[in-house]
PDB file of C-alpha atoms in Angstrom:
ATOM      1  CA  MET A  32      21.683  22.734  27.716  1.00 59.00           C
ATOM      2  CA  SER A  33      19.733  22.023  24.307  1.00 76.00           C
ATOM      3  CA  LEU A  34      20.173  25.049  22.139  1.00 93.00           C
ATOM      4  CA  PRO A  35      19.152  23.935  18.238  1.00 97.00           C
ATOM      5  CA  LEU A  36      20.627  25.823  15.197  1.00 98.00           C
ATOM      6  CA  ASP A  37      18.503  28.485  14.368  1.00 98.00           C
ATOM      7  CA  HIS A  38      19.965  29.881  10.965  1.00 98.00           C
ATOM      8  CA  ILE A  39      23.370  30.331   8.837  1.00 98.00           C
ATOM      9  CA  VAL A  40      23.683  33.658   7.426  1.00 98.00           C
ATOM     10  CA  ILE A  41      24.883  34.146   3.991  1.00 98.00           C
ATOM     11  CA  ALA A  42      25.881  37.662   2.673  1.00 98.00           C
ATOM     12  CA  VAL A  43      25.198  38.575  -0.806  1.00 98.00           C
ATOM     13  CA  GLN A  44      25.686  41.569  -3.083  1.00 98.00           C
ATOM     14  CA  ASP A  45      22.197  41.450  -5.104  1.00 98.00           C
ATOM     15  CA  LEU A  46      19.220  39.539  -3.257  1.00 98.00           C
ATOM     16  CA  GLU A  47      16.919  39.483  -5.951  1.00 98.00           C
ATOM     17  CA  ARG A  48      19.769  37.724  -7.901  1.00 98.00           C
ATOM     18  CA  THR A  49      20.635  35.666  -5.258  1.00 98.00           C
ATOM     19  CA  ILE A  50      16.595  35.032  -5.015  1.00 98.00           C
ATOM     20  CA  ALA A  51      16.752  33.533  -8.639  1.00 98.00           C
ATOM     21  CA  ASP A  52      19.780  31.609  -8.194  1.00 98.00           C
ATOM     22  CA  TYR A  53      18.700  29.488  -5.151  1.00 98.00           C
ATOM     23  CA  GLN A  54      15.074  28.883  -6.977  1.00 98.00           C
ATOM     24  CA  SER A  55      17.063  27.396 -10.008  1.00 97.00           C
ATOM     25  CA  LEU A  56      18.866  24.893  -7.483  1.00 97.00           C
ATOM     26  CA  GLY A  57      15.449  23.580  -6.135  1.00 96.00           C
ATOM     27  CA  PHE A  58      15.033  25.927  -3.234  1.00 97.00           C
ATOM     28  CA  ASN A  59      12.222  27.433  -2.060  1.00 98.00           C
ATOM     29  CA  VAL A  60      12.924  30.891  -1.567  1.00 98.00           C
ATOM     30  CA  LEU A  61      10.851  33.459   0.738  1.00 98.00           C
ATOM     31  CA  ARG A  62      11.301  37.177   0.730  1.00 98.00           C
ATOM     32  CA  GLY A  63      11.961  37.990   4.525  1.00 98.00           C
ATOM     33  CA  GLY A  64      11.698  41.637   4.473  1.00 98.00           C
ATOM     34  CA  GLU A  65      13.435  44.368   5.843  1.00 98.00           C
ATOM     35  CA  HIS A  66      15.332  45.010   9.015  1.00 98.00           C
ATOM     36  CA  PRO A  67      14.452  48.776  10.694  1.00 97.00           C
ATOM     37  CA  GLY A  68      16.966  51.080  11.360  1.00 96.00           C
ATOM     38  CA  ARG A  69      19.593  49.056   8.941  1.00 97.00           C
ATOM     39  CA  SER A  70      19.992  49.128   5.466  1.00 98.00           C
ATOM     40  CA  THR A  71      19.795  45.319   5.066  1.00 98.00           C
ATOM     41  CA  HIS A  72      16.978  43.123   3.440  1.00 98.00           C
ATOM     42  CA  ASN A  73      16.741  39.306   2.938  1.00 98.00           C
ATOM     43  CA  ALA A  74      15.525  35.955   1.870  1.00 98.00           C
ATOM     44  CA  LEU A  75      14.821  32.653   4.008  1.00 98.00           C
ATOM     45  CA  VAL A  76      15.282  29.402   2.657  1.00 98.00           C
ATOM     46  CA  VAL A  77      13.486  27.338   5.516  1.00 98.00           C
ATOM     47  CA  PHE A  78      14.027  23.291   6.278  1.00 98.00           C
ATOM     48  CA  ALA A  79      11.679  21.094   7.502  1.00 97.00           C
ATOM     49  CA  ASP A  80      14.137  20.699  10.411  1.00 97.00           C
ATOM     50  CA  GLY A  81      13.511  24.117  11.537  1.00 97.00           C
ATOM     51  CA  ALA A  82      16.771  25.651  10.628  1.00 98.00           C
ATOM     52  CA  TYR A  83      17.141  28.155   7.829  1.00 98.00           C
ATOM     53  CA  PHE A  84      19.318  30.197   5.228  1.00 98.00           C
ATOM     54  CA  GLU A  85      19.234  33.844   5.850  1.00 99.00           C
ATOM     55  CA  LEU A  86      20.392  35.566   2.736  1.00 99.00           C
ATOM     56  CA  ILE A  87      21.045  38.876   3.503  1.00 99.00           C
ATOM     57  CA  ALA A  88      22.055  42.189   1.312  1.00 98.00           C
ATOM     58  CA  TRP A  89      22.766  45.583   1.962  1.00 98.00           C
ATOM     59  CA  ARG A  90      20.741  48.689   0.070  1.00 98.00           C
ATOM     60  CA  ALA A  91      23.415  51.136   0.666  1.00 98.00           C
ATOM     61  CA  PRO A  92      27.000  50.781   3.028  1.00 97.00           C
ATOM     62  CA  ALA A  93      27.392  50.062   6.632  1.00 98.00           C
ATOM     63  CA  PRO A  94      30.570  49.887   7.575  1.00 97.00           C
ATOM     64  CA  GLU A  95      29.909  49.437  11.079  1.00 96.00           C
ATOM     65  CA  GLU A  96      28.349  45.859  10.402  1.00 97.00           C
ATOM     66  CA  ARG A  97      30.801  43.170  10.782  1.00 95.00           C
ATOM     67  CA  TRP A  98      28.797  41.274   8.109  1.00 97.00           C
ATOM     68  CA  TRP A  99      29.045  43.827   5.330  1.00 98.00           C
ATOM     69  CA  GLN A 100      32.881  44.065   6.009  1.00 97.00           C
ATOM     70  CA  GLN A 101      33.277  40.524   5.451  1.00 96.00           C
ATOM     71  CA  LEU A 102      30.917  40.446   2.308  1.00 98.00           C
ATOM     72  CA  GLN A 103      33.709  43.758   0.953  1.00 97.00           C
ATOM     73  CA  ARG A 104      36.612  42.540   1.851  1.00 96.00           C
ATOM     74  CA  HIS A 105      35.937  38.531   0.638  1.00 96.00           C
ATOM     75  CA  GLY A 106      33.257  38.482  -1.383  1.00 97.00           C
ATOM     76  CA  GLU A 107      29.742  36.533  -0.805  1.00 98.00           C
ATOM     77  CA  GLY A 108      29.492  33.931   1.505  1.00 97.00           C
ATOM     78  CA  ILE A 109      28.735  32.344   4.890  1.00 97.00           C
ATOM     79  CA  VAL A 110      29.470  34.874   7.393  1.00 97.00           C
ATOM     80  CA  ASP A 111      27.752  33.582  10.480  1.00 98.00           C
ATOM     81  CA  PHE A 112      25.240  31.266  12.291  1.00 98.00           C
ATOM     82  CA  ALA A 113      22.916  31.516  15.015  1.00 98.00           C
ATOM     83  CA  LEU A 114      21.499  29.288  17.934  1.00 98.00           C
ATOM     84  CA  LEU A 115      17.611  29.612  19.125  1.00 98.00           C
ATOM     85  CA  PRO A 116      17.756  29.910  23.255  1.00 97.00           C
ATOM     86  CA  THR A 117      14.474  30.024  25.233  1.00 96.00           C
ATOM     87  CA  GLU A 118      15.609  32.696  26.741  1.00 97.00           C
ATOM     88  CA  THR A 119      18.431  34.706  25.426  1.00 98.00           C
ATOM     89  CA  GLY A 120      19.631  36.542  28.787  1.00 97.00           C
ATOM     90  CA  ALA A 121      19.404  33.251  30.767  1.00 97.00           C
ATOM     91  CA  VAL A 122      21.947  31.660  28.172  1.00 97.00           C
ATOM     92  CA  VAL A 123      24.159  34.676  28.401  1.00 97.00           C
ATOM     93  CA  ALA A 124      24.070  34.598  32.315  1.00 97.00           C
ATOM     94  CA  ALA A 125      24.928  30.770  32.714  1.00 96.00           C
ATOM     95  CA  ALA A 126      27.602  31.122  29.868  1.00 96.00           C
ATOM     96  CA  GLN A 127      29.310  33.956  31.601  1.00 95.00           C
ATOM     97  CA  ALA A 128      28.942  32.273  34.982  1.00 96.00           C
ATOM     98  CA  ARG A 129      31.051  29.558  33.284  1.00 95.00           C
ATOM     99  CA  GLY A 130      33.812  32.141  31.886  1.00 95.00           C
ATOM    100  CA  LEU A 131      32.438  32.600  28.383  1.00 95.00           C
ATOM    101  CA  ASP A 132      32.837  36.311  27.532  1.00 89.00           C
ATOM    102  CA  TYR A 133      29.484  37.179  25.825  1.00 92.00           C
ATOM    103  CA  GLU A 134      28.119  40.297  24.810  1.00 93.00           C
ATOM    104  CA  ALA A 135      25.079  41.777  26.787  1.00 95.00           C
ATOM    105  CA  PRO A 136      21.820  41.020  24.924  1.00 97.00           C
ATOM    106  CA  TYR A 137      20.509  43.483  22.311  1.00 97.00           C
ATOM    107  CA  GLU A 138      17.071  43.492  20.760  1.00 97.00           C
ATOM    108  CA  GLY A 139      16.589  43.425  16.865  1.00 97.00           C
ATOM    109  CA  GLY A 140      13.826  43.083  14.494  1.00 98.00           C
ATOM    110  CA  ARG A 141      12.530  42.702  10.814  1.00 98.00           C
ATOM    111  CA  LEU A 142       9.471  44.181   9.118  1.00 98.00           C
ATOM    112  CA  ARG A 143       7.881  41.403   6.864  1.00 98.00           C
ATOM    113  CA  PRO A 144       6.740  42.340   3.251  1.00 98.00           C
ATOM    114  CA  ASP A 145       3.627  41.659   4.542  1.00 97.00           C
ATOM    115  CA  GLY A 146       3.358  44.347   7.306  1.00 98.00           C
ATOM    116  CA  ALA A 147       4.025  42.022   9.921  1.00 97.00           C
ATOM    117  CA  GLN A 148       6.633  43.343  12.607  1.00 98.00           C
ATOM    118  CA  LEU A 149       9.101  40.376  14.356  1.00 98.00           C
ATOM    119  CA  ARG A 150      11.301  40.802  17.314  1.00 98.00           C
ATOM    120  CA  TRP A 151      13.853  38.946  18.991  1.00 98.00           C
ATOM    121  CA  ARG A 152      16.651  39.394  21.595  1.00 98.00           C
ATOM    122  CA  ASN A 153      19.999  38.704  20.097  1.00 98.00           C
ATOM    123  CA  ALA A 154      23.626  38.578  21.855  1.00 98.00           C
ATOM    124  CA  ARG A 155      26.766  37.950  20.493  1.00 97.00           C
ATOM    125  CA  ALA A 156      30.360  36.093  21.424  1.00 94.00           C
ATOM    126  CA  ARG A 157      33.649  38.057  21.539  1.00 92.00           C
ATOM    127  CA  SER A 158      34.582  34.860  19.343  1.00 94.00           C
ATOM    128  CA  GLN A 159      33.906  33.817  15.771  1.00 94.00           C
ATOM    129  CA  ASP A 160      34.189  30.499  16.448  1.00 96.00           C
ATOM    130  CA  LEU A 161      31.122  30.641  18.246  1.00 98.00           C
ATOM    131  CA  PRO A 162      27.634  31.657  16.958  1.00 98.00           C
ATOM    132  CA  PHE A 163      25.177  34.610  18.175  1.00 98.00           C
ATOM    133  CA  LEU A 164      21.929  34.048  19.873  1.00 98.00           C
ATOM    134  CA  CYS A 165      18.718  34.887  18.198  1.00 98.00           C
ATOM    135  CA  GLY A 166      15.843  34.469  20.664  1.00 98.00           C
ATOM    136  CA  ASP A 167      11.987  35.176  20.001  1.00 98.00           C
ATOM    137  CA  LEU A 168      10.015  37.734  21.202  1.00 98.00           C
ATOM    138  CA  THR A 169       7.343  37.418  18.991  1.00 98.00           C
ATOM    139  CA  PRO A 170       6.075  33.921  17.801  1.00 98.00           C
ATOM    140  CA  ARG A 171       8.605  31.956  15.731  1.00 98.00           C
ATOM    141  CA  ALA A 172       6.190  30.801  13.396  1.00 97.00           C
ATOM    142  CA  LEU A 173       6.248  34.505  12.513  1.00 97.00           C
ATOM    143  CA  ARG A 174       9.816  34.738  11.721  1.00 98.00           C
ATOM    144  CA  VAL A 175      10.144  31.027  10.435  1.00 98.00           C
ATOM    145  CA  PRO A 176       7.440  30.131   8.115  1.00 97.00           C
ATOM    146  CA  GLU A 177       5.890  26.340   8.699  1.00 97.00           C
ATOM    147  CA  GLY A 178       4.125  24.144   6.470  1.00 97.00           C
ATOM    148  CA  GLY A 179       4.459  24.144   2.596  1.00 97.00           C
ATOM    149  CA  ALA A 180       7.359  26.878   2.864  1.00 98.00           C
ATOM    150  CA  ARG A 181       9.806  24.173   3.891  1.00 98.00           C
ATOM    151  CA  VAL A 182       9.572  21.777   0.936  1.00 97.00           C
ATOM    152  CA  HIS A 183      12.291  21.998  -1.586  1.00 97.00           C
ATOM    153  CA  ALA A 184      12.308  20.725  -5.320  1.00 95.00           C
ATOM    154  CA  ASN A 185      15.468  19.744  -4.883  1.00 95.00           C
ATOM    155  CA  GLY A 186      14.322  17.394  -1.476  1.00 94.00           C
ATOM    156  CA  ALA A 187      16.485  19.495   0.817  1.00 96.00           C
ATOM    157  CA  ALA A 188      15.384  18.956   4.363  1.00 96.00           C
ATOM    158  CA  GLY A 189      17.386  19.774   7.100  1.00 97.00           C
ATOM    159  CA  VAL A 190      21.135  20.615   7.998  1.00 98.00           C
ATOM    160  CA  ALA A 191      22.680  17.477   8.650  1.00 97.00           C
ATOM    161  CA  ARG A 192      26.283  19.162   9.508  1.00 97.00           C
ATOM    162  CA  LEU A 193      27.470  22.461   9.858  1.00 98.00           C
ATOM    163  CA  HIS A 194      31.259  22.689   9.328  1.00 97.00           C
ATOM    164  CA  VAL A 195      33.128  25.797  11.133  1.00 98.00           C
ATOM    165  CA  ALA A 196      36.862  26.682  11.011  1.00 97.00           C
ATOM    166  CA  VAL A 197      38.979  27.120  14.151  1.00 96.00           C
ATOM    167  CA  HIS A 198      42.818  27.690  14.560  1.00 94.00           C
ATOM    168  CA  ASP A 199      43.059  26.093  18.138  1.00 94.00           C
ATOM    169  CA  LEU A 200      40.525  23.325  18.245  1.00 95.00           C
ATOM    170  CA  ARG A 201      41.080  22.772  22.042  1.00 93.00           C
ATOM    171  CA  ALA A 202      40.785  26.239  23.077  1.00 95.00           C
ATOM    172  CA  SER A 203      37.342  26.170  20.780  1.00 96.00           C
ATOM    173  CA  LEU A 204      36.150  23.370  22.640  1.00 95.00           C
ATOM    174  CA  ALA A 205      36.390  24.659  25.973  1.00 94.00           C
ATOM    175  CA  ARG A 206      34.292  27.943  25.054  1.00 95.00           C
ATOM    176  CA  TRP A 207      31.739  25.470  23.520  1.00 96.00           C
ATOM    177  CA  ARG A 208      31.835  23.889  26.827  1.00 94.00           C
ATOM    178  CA  ALA A 209      31.194  26.926  28.466  1.00 95.00           C
ATOM    179  CA  LEU A 210      28.472  28.004  26.114  1.00 96.00           C
ATOM    180  CA  LEU A 211      26.433  24.682  26.257  1.00 94.00           C
ATOM    181  CA  GLY A 212      27.167  23.495  29.772  1.00 90.00           C
ATOM    182  CA  GLU A 213      27.428  19.666  31.194  1.00 78.00           C
ATOM    183  CA  GLY A 214      26.362  16.787  29.062  1.00 72.00           C
ATOM    184  CA  ALA A 215      26.343  19.167  25.997  1.00 73.00           C
ATOM    185  CA  GLY A 216      27.905  15.792  24.238  1.00 77.00           C
ATOM    186  CA  ILE A 217      31.136  17.305  22.799  1.00 85.00           C
ATOM    187  CA  GLY A 218      32.928  14.500  20.765  1.00 83.00           C
ATOM    188  CA  GLU A 219      37.046  14.103  21.423  1.00 84.00           C
ATOM    189  CA  ALA A 220      39.352  15.579  18.871  1.00 89.00           C
ATOM    190  CA  ARG A 221      40.327  13.123  15.980  1.00 92.00           C
ATOM    191  CA  LEU A 222      42.781  13.362  13.135  1.00 90.00           C
ATOM    192  CA  SER A 223      41.254  13.440   9.628  1.00 87.00           C
ATOM    193  CA  ASP A 224      42.073  10.712   7.477  1.00 84.00           C
ATOM    194  CA  ASP A 225      44.555  12.515   5.065  1.00 84.00           C
ATOM    195  CA  GLY A 226      46.110  13.953   8.290  1.00 85.00           C
ATOM    196  CA  SER A 227      45.427  17.518   7.404  1.00 87.00           C
ATOM    197  CA  ALA A 228      43.091  18.530   9.989  1.00 92.00           C
ATOM    198  CA  TYR A 229      42.084  17.776  13.580  1.00 94.00           C
ATOM    199  CA  ARG A 230      37.810  17.470  13.985  1.00 95.00           C
ATOM    200  CA  ALA A 231      35.243  17.930  16.715  1.00 96.00           C
ATOM    201  CA  SER A 232      31.621  17.418  16.759  1.00 95.00           C
ATOM    202  CA  LEU A 233      28.992  18.264  18.959  1.00 95.00           C
ATOM    203  CA  ARG A 234      24.664  18.357  18.684  1.00 94.00           C
ATOM    204  CA  LEU A 235      23.063  21.571  17.946  1.00 95.00           C
ATOM    205  CA  GLY A 236      19.598  19.696  18.224  1.00 93.00           C
ATOM    206  CA  ALA A 237      19.117  17.907  14.734  1.00 94.00           C
ATOM    207  CA  THR A 238      22.407  19.179  13.399  1.00 96.00           C
ATOM    208  CA  ALA A 239      25.662  17.960  13.752  1.00 96.00           C
ATOM    209  CA  LEU A 240      28.489  20.784  14.323  1.00 97.00           C
ATOM    210  CA  VAL A 241      31.849  20.163  12.988  1.00 97.00           C
ATOM    211  CA  LEU A 242      34.940  22.037  14.516  1.00 97.00           C
ATOM    212  CA  ALA A 243      37.903  21.822  12.498  1.00 96.00           C
ATOM    213  CA  ALA A 244      40.999  23.251  12.775  1.00 95.00           C
ATOM    214  CA  PRO A 245      44.676  22.844  10.746  1.00 93.00           C
ATOM    215  CA  ALA A 246      46.826  19.734  11.770  1.00 90.00           C
ATOM    216  CA  GLN A 247      50.434  21.096  12.589  1.00 76.00           C
ATOM    217  CA  GLY A 248      49.887  24.601  11.022  1.00 70.00           C
ATOM    218  CA  VAL A 249      48.508  22.814   8.106  1.00 69.00           C
ATOM    219  CA  ALA A 250      45.603  24.332   6.158  1.00 70.00           C
ATOM    220  CA  THR A 251      44.051  23.272   3.063  1.00 76.00           C
ATOM    221  CA  GLY A 252      41.284  22.896   0.933  1.00 84.00           C
ATOM    222  CA  THR A 253      37.831  24.692   2.095  1.00 86.00           C
ATOM    223  CA  LEU A 254      39.024  25.025   5.546  1.00 91.00           C
ATOM    224  CA  GLY A 255      42.349  26.578   5.135  1.00 89.00           C
ATOM    225  CA  HIS A 256      40.990  29.230   2.373  1.00 87.00           C
ATOM    226  CA  ARG A 257      38.377  29.913   5.172  1.00 91.00           C
ATOM    227  CA  LEU A 258      40.778  30.814   7.820  1.00 93.00           C
ATOM    228  CA  ALA A 259      43.482  32.691   5.389  1.00 91.00           C
ATOM    229  CA  THR A 260      40.471  34.542   4.108  1.00 90.00           C
ATOM    230  CA  ARG A 261      37.763  35.075   6.658  1.00 92.00           C
ATOM    231  CA  GLY A 262      39.184  33.710   9.469  1.00 94.00           C
ATOM    232  CA  GLU A 263      37.247  31.442  12.053  1.00 97.00           C
ATOM    233  CA  GLY A 264      33.698  30.602  11.524  1.00 97.00           C
ATOM    234  CA  PRO A 265      31.331  28.437   9.790  1.00 97.00           C
ATOM    235  CA  TYR A 266      32.640  27.294   6.063  1.00 96.00           C
ATOM    236  CA  ALA A 267      30.673  24.597   4.795  1.00 97.00           C
ATOM    237  CA  ILE A 268      26.657  23.128   5.125  1.00 98.00           C
ATOM    238  CA  GLU A 269      25.823  19.669   4.327  1.00 97.00           C
ATOM    239  CA  LEU A 270      22.360  19.413   3.813  1.00 97.00           C
ATOM    240  CA  GLU A 271      19.862  16.134   4.165  1.00 96.00           C
ATOM    241  CA  VAL A 272      17.872  14.967   1.137  1.00 94.00           C
ATOM    242  CA  ARG A 273      15.121  12.770   1.795  1.00 81.00           C
ATOM    243  CA  GLN A 274      15.516  10.385  -1.553  1.00 74.00           C
ATOM    244  CA  PRO A 275      18.907   8.281  -2.139  1.00 60.00           C
ATOM    245  CA  ALA A 276      21.615  10.559  -3.652  1.00 60.00           C
ATOM    246  CA  SER A 277      25.051  10.504  -3.741  1.00 63.00           C
ATOM    247  CA  ALA A 278      27.122  13.774  -2.341  1.00 74.00           C
ATOM    248  CA  LEU A 279      26.636  16.655  -4.525  1.00 90.00           C
ATOM    249  CA  ALA A 280      28.246  19.626  -4.006  1.00 93.00           C
ATOM    250  CA  LEU A 281      26.183  22.678  -5.453  1.00 96.00           C
ATOM    251  CA  ASP A 282      27.863  25.103  -7.795  1.00 97.00           C
ATOM    252  CA  GLU A 283      29.197  28.175  -5.523  1.00 97.00           C
ATOM    253  CA  THR A 284      28.631  30.428  -8.257  1.00 98.00           C
ATOM    254  CA  ALA A 285      24.752  29.625  -7.912  1.00 98.00           C
ATOM    255  CA  THR A 286      24.847  29.463  -4.329  1.00 98.00           C
ATOM    256  CA  HIS A 287      26.885  32.802  -4.172  1.00 98.00           C
ATOM    257  CA  GLY A 288      30.209  31.710  -2.157  1.00 97.00           C
ATOM    258  CA  ALA A 289      28.621  29.298  -0.026  1.00 98.00           C
ATOM    259  CA  ARG A 290      30.236  25.644   0.007  1.00 97.00           C
ATOM    260  CA  ILE A 291      26.608  23.235   0.353  1.00 97.00           C
ATOM    261  CA  VAL A 292      26.563  19.926  -0.146  1.00 96.00           C
ATOM    262  CA  LEU A 293      23.272  17.937  -0.716  1.00 95.00           C
ATOM    263  CA  ALA A 294      23.651  14.210   0.750  1.00 88.00           C
ATOM    264  CA  GLN A 295      21.461  11.567   1.783  1.00 80.00           C
ATOM    265  CA  ALA A 296      21.551  11.417   5.783  1.00 62.00           C
ATOM    266  CA  SER A 297      23.423   8.335   7.248  1.00 55.00           C
ATOM    267  CA  PRO A 298      25.488   8.597  10.538  1.00 48.00           C
ATOM    268  CA  ALA A 299      28.039   6.254   8.649  1.00 38.00           C
ATOM    269  CA  ARG A 300      28.878   8.635   5.854  1.00 38.00           C
ATOM    270  CA  GLU A 301      31.868  10.263   5.886  1.00 39.00           C
ATOM    271  CA  THR A 302      31.351  14.293   5.275  1.00 43.00           C
ATOM    272  CA  ALA A 303      32.109  15.231   1.543  1.00 41.00           C
ATOM    273  CA  ALA A 304      32.131  18.828   2.744  1.00 48.00           C
ATOM    274  CA  ALA A 305      35.717  19.278   3.903  1.00 50.00           C
TER     275      ALA A 305
END
């Protein structure tokens, strides 16, 4: 089943400050609007490959929301990611038939600053190593602008790799196979060069998803910090740039806690994010 990466969620305290900081890093940032029935508002950084960052903040406390809880407990940073189904309900039904426990789909929406109303259908997994699904009910181009909105002064063109921390790589791979079905193209687990982690990769459209688990209970660096604080979930992003460049990790103060690396895409390039 083809389920490309839709977006990566970065929870922040102050949306206006975050917009200014991402602009200073060379990103084209678009105001997204507000979510009816919630206290959230957001901004988007959309890439040429169709994936985007959702920078999300709260105007009022929302203790019932997991992203808000993580923001309060652990500070700003990457909290979640979504895949793009053709039809959310069909993906959930197929995953459930393969034994995966996804919650029932539910509808959401956003009111853009220009008054356009967007609607989508989401579904959440029970496990945080898996993404939520975000399938459009209104045209995706309304939710994810095209054209010049996807051009960035820093040359970022897409999400080359998204790294996800997991406690048990074998168990996580089984869940991903249940989500994606046969022919998912999931790679075999391998030990990192320094022996600190086991990793396996799979394709989500143009993006490589890299699952990482500590080897023999060893959890160090960015991977270890993610597992020790927020638990399982996405912890680092590699963005493809369209000009020759050495891997450059962006200032995490300016990215509001998100580990983001700019690097020229190359299949042979070893990741700089771990």
